[in-house]
PDB file of C-alpha atoms in Angstrom:
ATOM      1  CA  UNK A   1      62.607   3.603 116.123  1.00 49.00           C
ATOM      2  CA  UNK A   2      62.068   0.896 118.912  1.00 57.00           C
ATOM      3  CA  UNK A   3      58.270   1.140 120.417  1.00 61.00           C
ATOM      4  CA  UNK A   4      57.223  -0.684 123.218  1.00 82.00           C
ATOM      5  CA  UNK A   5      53.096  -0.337 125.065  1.00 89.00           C
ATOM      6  CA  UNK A   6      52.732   1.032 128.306  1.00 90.00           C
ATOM      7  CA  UNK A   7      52.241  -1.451 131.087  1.00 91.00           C
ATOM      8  CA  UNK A   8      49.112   0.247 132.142  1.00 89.00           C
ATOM      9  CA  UNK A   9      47.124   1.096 129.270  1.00 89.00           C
ATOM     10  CA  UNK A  10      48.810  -0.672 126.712  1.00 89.00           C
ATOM     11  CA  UNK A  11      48.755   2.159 124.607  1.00 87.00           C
ATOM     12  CA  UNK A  12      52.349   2.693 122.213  1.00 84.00           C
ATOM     13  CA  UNK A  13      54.420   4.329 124.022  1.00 80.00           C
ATOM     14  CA  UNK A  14      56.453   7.170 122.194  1.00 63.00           C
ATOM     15  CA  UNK A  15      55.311  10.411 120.531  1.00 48.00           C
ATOM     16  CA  UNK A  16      53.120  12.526 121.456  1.00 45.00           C
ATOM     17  CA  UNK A  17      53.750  14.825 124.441  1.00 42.00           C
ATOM     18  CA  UNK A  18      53.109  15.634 127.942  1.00 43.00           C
ATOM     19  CA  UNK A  19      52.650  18.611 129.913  1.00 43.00           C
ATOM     20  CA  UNK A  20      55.809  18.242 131.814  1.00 47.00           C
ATOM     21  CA  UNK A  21      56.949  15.182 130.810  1.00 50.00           C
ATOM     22  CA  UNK A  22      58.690  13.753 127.639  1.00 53.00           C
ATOM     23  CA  UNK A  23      56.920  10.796 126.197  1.00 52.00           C
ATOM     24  CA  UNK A  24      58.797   7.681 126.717  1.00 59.00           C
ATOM     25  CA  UNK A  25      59.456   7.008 130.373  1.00 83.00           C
ATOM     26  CA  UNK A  26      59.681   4.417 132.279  1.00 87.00           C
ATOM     27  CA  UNK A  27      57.975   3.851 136.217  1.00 90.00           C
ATOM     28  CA  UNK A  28      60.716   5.224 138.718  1.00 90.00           C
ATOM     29  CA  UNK A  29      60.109   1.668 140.559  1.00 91.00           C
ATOM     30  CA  UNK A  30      59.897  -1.032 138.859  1.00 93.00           C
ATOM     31  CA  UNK A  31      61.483   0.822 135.459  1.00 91.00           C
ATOM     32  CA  UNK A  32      58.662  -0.681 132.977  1.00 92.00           C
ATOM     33  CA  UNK A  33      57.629   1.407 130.104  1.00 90.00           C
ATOM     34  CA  UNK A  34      54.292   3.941 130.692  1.00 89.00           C
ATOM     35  CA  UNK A  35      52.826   6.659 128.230  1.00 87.00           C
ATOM     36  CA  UNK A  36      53.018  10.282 129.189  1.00 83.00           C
ATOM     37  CA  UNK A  37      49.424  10.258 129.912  1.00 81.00           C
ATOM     38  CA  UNK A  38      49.771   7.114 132.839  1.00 82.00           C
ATOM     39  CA  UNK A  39      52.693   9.672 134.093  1.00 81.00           C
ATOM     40  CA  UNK A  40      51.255  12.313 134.174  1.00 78.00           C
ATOM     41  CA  UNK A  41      47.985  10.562 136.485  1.00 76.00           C
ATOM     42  CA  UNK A  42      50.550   8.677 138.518  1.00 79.00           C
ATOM     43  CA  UNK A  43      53.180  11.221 139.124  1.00 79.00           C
ATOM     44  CA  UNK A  44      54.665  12.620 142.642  1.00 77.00           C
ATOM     45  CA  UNK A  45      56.667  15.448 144.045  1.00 70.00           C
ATOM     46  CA  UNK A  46      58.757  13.669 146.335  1.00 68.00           C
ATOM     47  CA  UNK A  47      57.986  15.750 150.032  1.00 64.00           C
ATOM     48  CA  UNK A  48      59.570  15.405 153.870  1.00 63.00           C
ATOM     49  CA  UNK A  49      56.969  16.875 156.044  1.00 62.00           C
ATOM     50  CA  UNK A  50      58.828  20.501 157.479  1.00 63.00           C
ATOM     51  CA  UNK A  51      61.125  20.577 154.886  1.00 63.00           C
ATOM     52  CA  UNK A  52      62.139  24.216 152.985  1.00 65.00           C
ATOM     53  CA  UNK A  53      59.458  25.222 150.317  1.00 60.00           C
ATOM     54  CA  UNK A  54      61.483  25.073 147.204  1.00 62.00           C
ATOM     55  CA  UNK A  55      60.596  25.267 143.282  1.00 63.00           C
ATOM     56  CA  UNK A  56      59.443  22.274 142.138  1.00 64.00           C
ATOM     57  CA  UNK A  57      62.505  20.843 139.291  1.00 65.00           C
ATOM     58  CA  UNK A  58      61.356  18.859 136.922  1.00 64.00           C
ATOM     59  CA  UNK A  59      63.801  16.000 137.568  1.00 67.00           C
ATOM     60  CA  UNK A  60      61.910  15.656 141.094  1.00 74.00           C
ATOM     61  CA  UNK A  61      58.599  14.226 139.764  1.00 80.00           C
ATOM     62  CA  UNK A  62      58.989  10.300 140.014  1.00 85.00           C
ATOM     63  CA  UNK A  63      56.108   8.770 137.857  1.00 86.00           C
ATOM     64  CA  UNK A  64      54.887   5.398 138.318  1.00 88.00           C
ATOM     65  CA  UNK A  65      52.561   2.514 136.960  1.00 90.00           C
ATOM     66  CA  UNK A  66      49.695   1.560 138.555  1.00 89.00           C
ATOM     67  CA  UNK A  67      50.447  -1.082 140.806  1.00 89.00           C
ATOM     68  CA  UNK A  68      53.696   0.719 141.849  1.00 91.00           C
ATOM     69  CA  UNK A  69      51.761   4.281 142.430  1.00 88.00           C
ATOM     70  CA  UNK A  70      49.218   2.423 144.678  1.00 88.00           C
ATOM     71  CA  UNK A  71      52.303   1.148 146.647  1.00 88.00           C
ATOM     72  CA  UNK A  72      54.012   4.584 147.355  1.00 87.00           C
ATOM     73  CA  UNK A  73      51.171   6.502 147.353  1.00 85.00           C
ATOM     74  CA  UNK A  74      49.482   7.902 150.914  1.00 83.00           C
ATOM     75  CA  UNK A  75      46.149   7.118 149.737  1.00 87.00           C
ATOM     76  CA  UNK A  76      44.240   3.988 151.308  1.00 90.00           C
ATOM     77  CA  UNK A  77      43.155   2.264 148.294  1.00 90.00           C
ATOM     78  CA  UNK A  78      40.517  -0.051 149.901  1.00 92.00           C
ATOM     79  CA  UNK A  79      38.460   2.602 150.235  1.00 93.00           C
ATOM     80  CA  UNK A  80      37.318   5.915 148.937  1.00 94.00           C
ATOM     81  CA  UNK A  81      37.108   7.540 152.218  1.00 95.00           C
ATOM     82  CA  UNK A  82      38.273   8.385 155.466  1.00 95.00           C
ATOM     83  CA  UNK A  83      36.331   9.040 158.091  1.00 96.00           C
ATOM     84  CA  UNK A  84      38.255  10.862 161.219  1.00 95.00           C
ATOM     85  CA  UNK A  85      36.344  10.791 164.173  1.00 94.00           C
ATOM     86  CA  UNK A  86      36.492  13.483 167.059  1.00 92.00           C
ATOM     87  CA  UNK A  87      39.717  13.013 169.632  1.00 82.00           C
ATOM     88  CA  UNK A  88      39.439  10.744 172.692  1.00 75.00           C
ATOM     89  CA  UNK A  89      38.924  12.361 175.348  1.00 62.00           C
ATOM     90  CA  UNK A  90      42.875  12.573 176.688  1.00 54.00           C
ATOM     91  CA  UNK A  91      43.305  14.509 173.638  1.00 54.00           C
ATOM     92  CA  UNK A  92      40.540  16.603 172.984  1.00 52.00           C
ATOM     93  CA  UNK A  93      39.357  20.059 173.919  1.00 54.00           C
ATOM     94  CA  UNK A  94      37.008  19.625 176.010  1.00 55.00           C
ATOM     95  CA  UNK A  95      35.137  22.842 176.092  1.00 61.00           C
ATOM     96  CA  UNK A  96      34.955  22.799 172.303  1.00 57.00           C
ATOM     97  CA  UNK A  97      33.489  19.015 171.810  1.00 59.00           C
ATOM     98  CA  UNK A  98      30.424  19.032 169.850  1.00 70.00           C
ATOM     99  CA  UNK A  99      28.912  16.308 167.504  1.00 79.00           C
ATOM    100  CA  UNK A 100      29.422  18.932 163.640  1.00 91.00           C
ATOM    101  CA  UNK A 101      30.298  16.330 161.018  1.00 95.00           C
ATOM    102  CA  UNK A 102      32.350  18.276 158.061  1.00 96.00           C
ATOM    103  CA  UNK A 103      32.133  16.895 154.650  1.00 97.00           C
ATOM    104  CA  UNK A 104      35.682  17.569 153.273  1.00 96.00           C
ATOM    105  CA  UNK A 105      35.473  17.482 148.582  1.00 94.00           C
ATOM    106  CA  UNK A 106      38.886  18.208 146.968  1.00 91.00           C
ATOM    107  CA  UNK A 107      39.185  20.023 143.581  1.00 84.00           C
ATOM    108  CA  UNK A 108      40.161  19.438 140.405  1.00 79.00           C
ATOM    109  CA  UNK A 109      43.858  17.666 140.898  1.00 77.00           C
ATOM    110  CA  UNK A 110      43.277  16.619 144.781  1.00 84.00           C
ATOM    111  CA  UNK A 111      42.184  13.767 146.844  1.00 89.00           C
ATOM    112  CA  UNK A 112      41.000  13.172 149.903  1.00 93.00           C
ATOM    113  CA  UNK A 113      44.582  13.107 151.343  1.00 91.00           C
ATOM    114  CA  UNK A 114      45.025  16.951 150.805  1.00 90.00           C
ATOM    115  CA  UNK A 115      42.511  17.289 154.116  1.00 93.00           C
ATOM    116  CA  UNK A 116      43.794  14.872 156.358  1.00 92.00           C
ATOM    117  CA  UNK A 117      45.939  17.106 158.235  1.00 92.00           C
ATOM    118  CA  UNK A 118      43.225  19.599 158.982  1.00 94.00           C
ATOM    119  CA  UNK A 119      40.777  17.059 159.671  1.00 95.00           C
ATOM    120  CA  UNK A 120      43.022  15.763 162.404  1.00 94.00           C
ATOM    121  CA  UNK A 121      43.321  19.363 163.926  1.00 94.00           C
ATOM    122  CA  UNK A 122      39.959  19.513 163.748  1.00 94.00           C
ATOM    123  CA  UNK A 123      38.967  15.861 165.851  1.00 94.00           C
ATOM    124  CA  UNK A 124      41.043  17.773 168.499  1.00 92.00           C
ATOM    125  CA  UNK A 125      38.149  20.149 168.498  1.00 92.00           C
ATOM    126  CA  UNK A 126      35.728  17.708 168.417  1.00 92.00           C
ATOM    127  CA  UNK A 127      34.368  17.684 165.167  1.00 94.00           C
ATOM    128  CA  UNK A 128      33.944  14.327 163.139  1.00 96.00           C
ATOM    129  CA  UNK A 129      35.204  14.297 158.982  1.00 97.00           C
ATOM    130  CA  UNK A 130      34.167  12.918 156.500  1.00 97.00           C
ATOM    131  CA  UNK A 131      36.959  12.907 153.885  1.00 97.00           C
ATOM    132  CA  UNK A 132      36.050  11.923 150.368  1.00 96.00           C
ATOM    133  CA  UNK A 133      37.452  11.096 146.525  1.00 94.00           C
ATOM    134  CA  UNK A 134      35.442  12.078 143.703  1.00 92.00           C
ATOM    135  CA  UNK A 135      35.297  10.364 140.399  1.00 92.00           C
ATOM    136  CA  UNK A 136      38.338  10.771 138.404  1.00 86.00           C
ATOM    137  CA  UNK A 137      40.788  11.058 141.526  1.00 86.00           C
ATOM    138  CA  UNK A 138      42.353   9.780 143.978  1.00 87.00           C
ATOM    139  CA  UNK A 139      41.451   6.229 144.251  1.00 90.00           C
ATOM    140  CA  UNK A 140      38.501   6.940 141.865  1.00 90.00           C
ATOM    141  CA  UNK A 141      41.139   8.074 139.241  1.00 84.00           C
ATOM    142  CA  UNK A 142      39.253   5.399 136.679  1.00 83.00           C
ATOM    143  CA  UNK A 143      35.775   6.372 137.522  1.00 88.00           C
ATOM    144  CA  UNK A 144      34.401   8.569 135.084  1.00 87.00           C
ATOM    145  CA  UNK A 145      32.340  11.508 136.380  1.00 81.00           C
ATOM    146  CA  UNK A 146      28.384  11.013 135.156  1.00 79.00           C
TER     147      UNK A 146
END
């Protein structure tokens, strides 16, 4: 059996298995070989915003490596948050503008990304966010939690 090391971790790549994913694959991208586990961290459901909810197929996830994932992903990677400040004026409610700051923390499996759509609603309110990635996600997916 032919092995080859995952561009990413340089672990072998090959046995072993995945949660929904077999374990030799290659980035959708750029086609190089990655482990299950680099999948499975790097992996998207391809989405078109108003599109019909359907069950997610497993031939839909595309998985990436690293520097591909950063490249397709909607995350900012220069940073670890977003901060969304309250609507100008033009756009705002007017009657509603106040100077709340919300503190937006994902869950296990999220990002700051999963918030950015109600944080914008929100600056039309006039409230300020603060949107954030904690360790292990996101951009901080290679910061260990202490």
């Amino acid at each position: 059996m032919m092995t080859s090391n995952c561009v990413d971790c340089n672990a072998n790549v090959g046995g072993g298995s995945c949660f929904f994913l077999s374990s030799k694959l290659n980035c959708d991208a750029c086609k190089k070989s990655i482990c299950a586990k680099c999948a499975n961290d790097q992996a998207l459901i391809p989405y078109t915003p108003n599109e019909e909810p359907m069950p997610i197929q497993k031939s839909s996830i595309k998985c990436y490596c690293k520097s591909c994932y950063q490249s397709v992903s909607t995350l900012d990677y220069s940073r670890t948050y977003d901060v969304i400040e309250p609507a100008a004026d033009d756009e705002a409610d007017n009657e509603n503008t106040n100077s709340t700051t919300l503190l937006w923390v994902h869950g296990g499996g999220g990002s700051r990304r999963m918030f950015y759509p109600h944080a914008k609603y929100l600056s039309k309110q006039g409230y300020r966010s603060i949107l954030i990635d904690l360790p292990g996600h996101g951009t901080l997916v290679e910061t260990k939690l202490t």
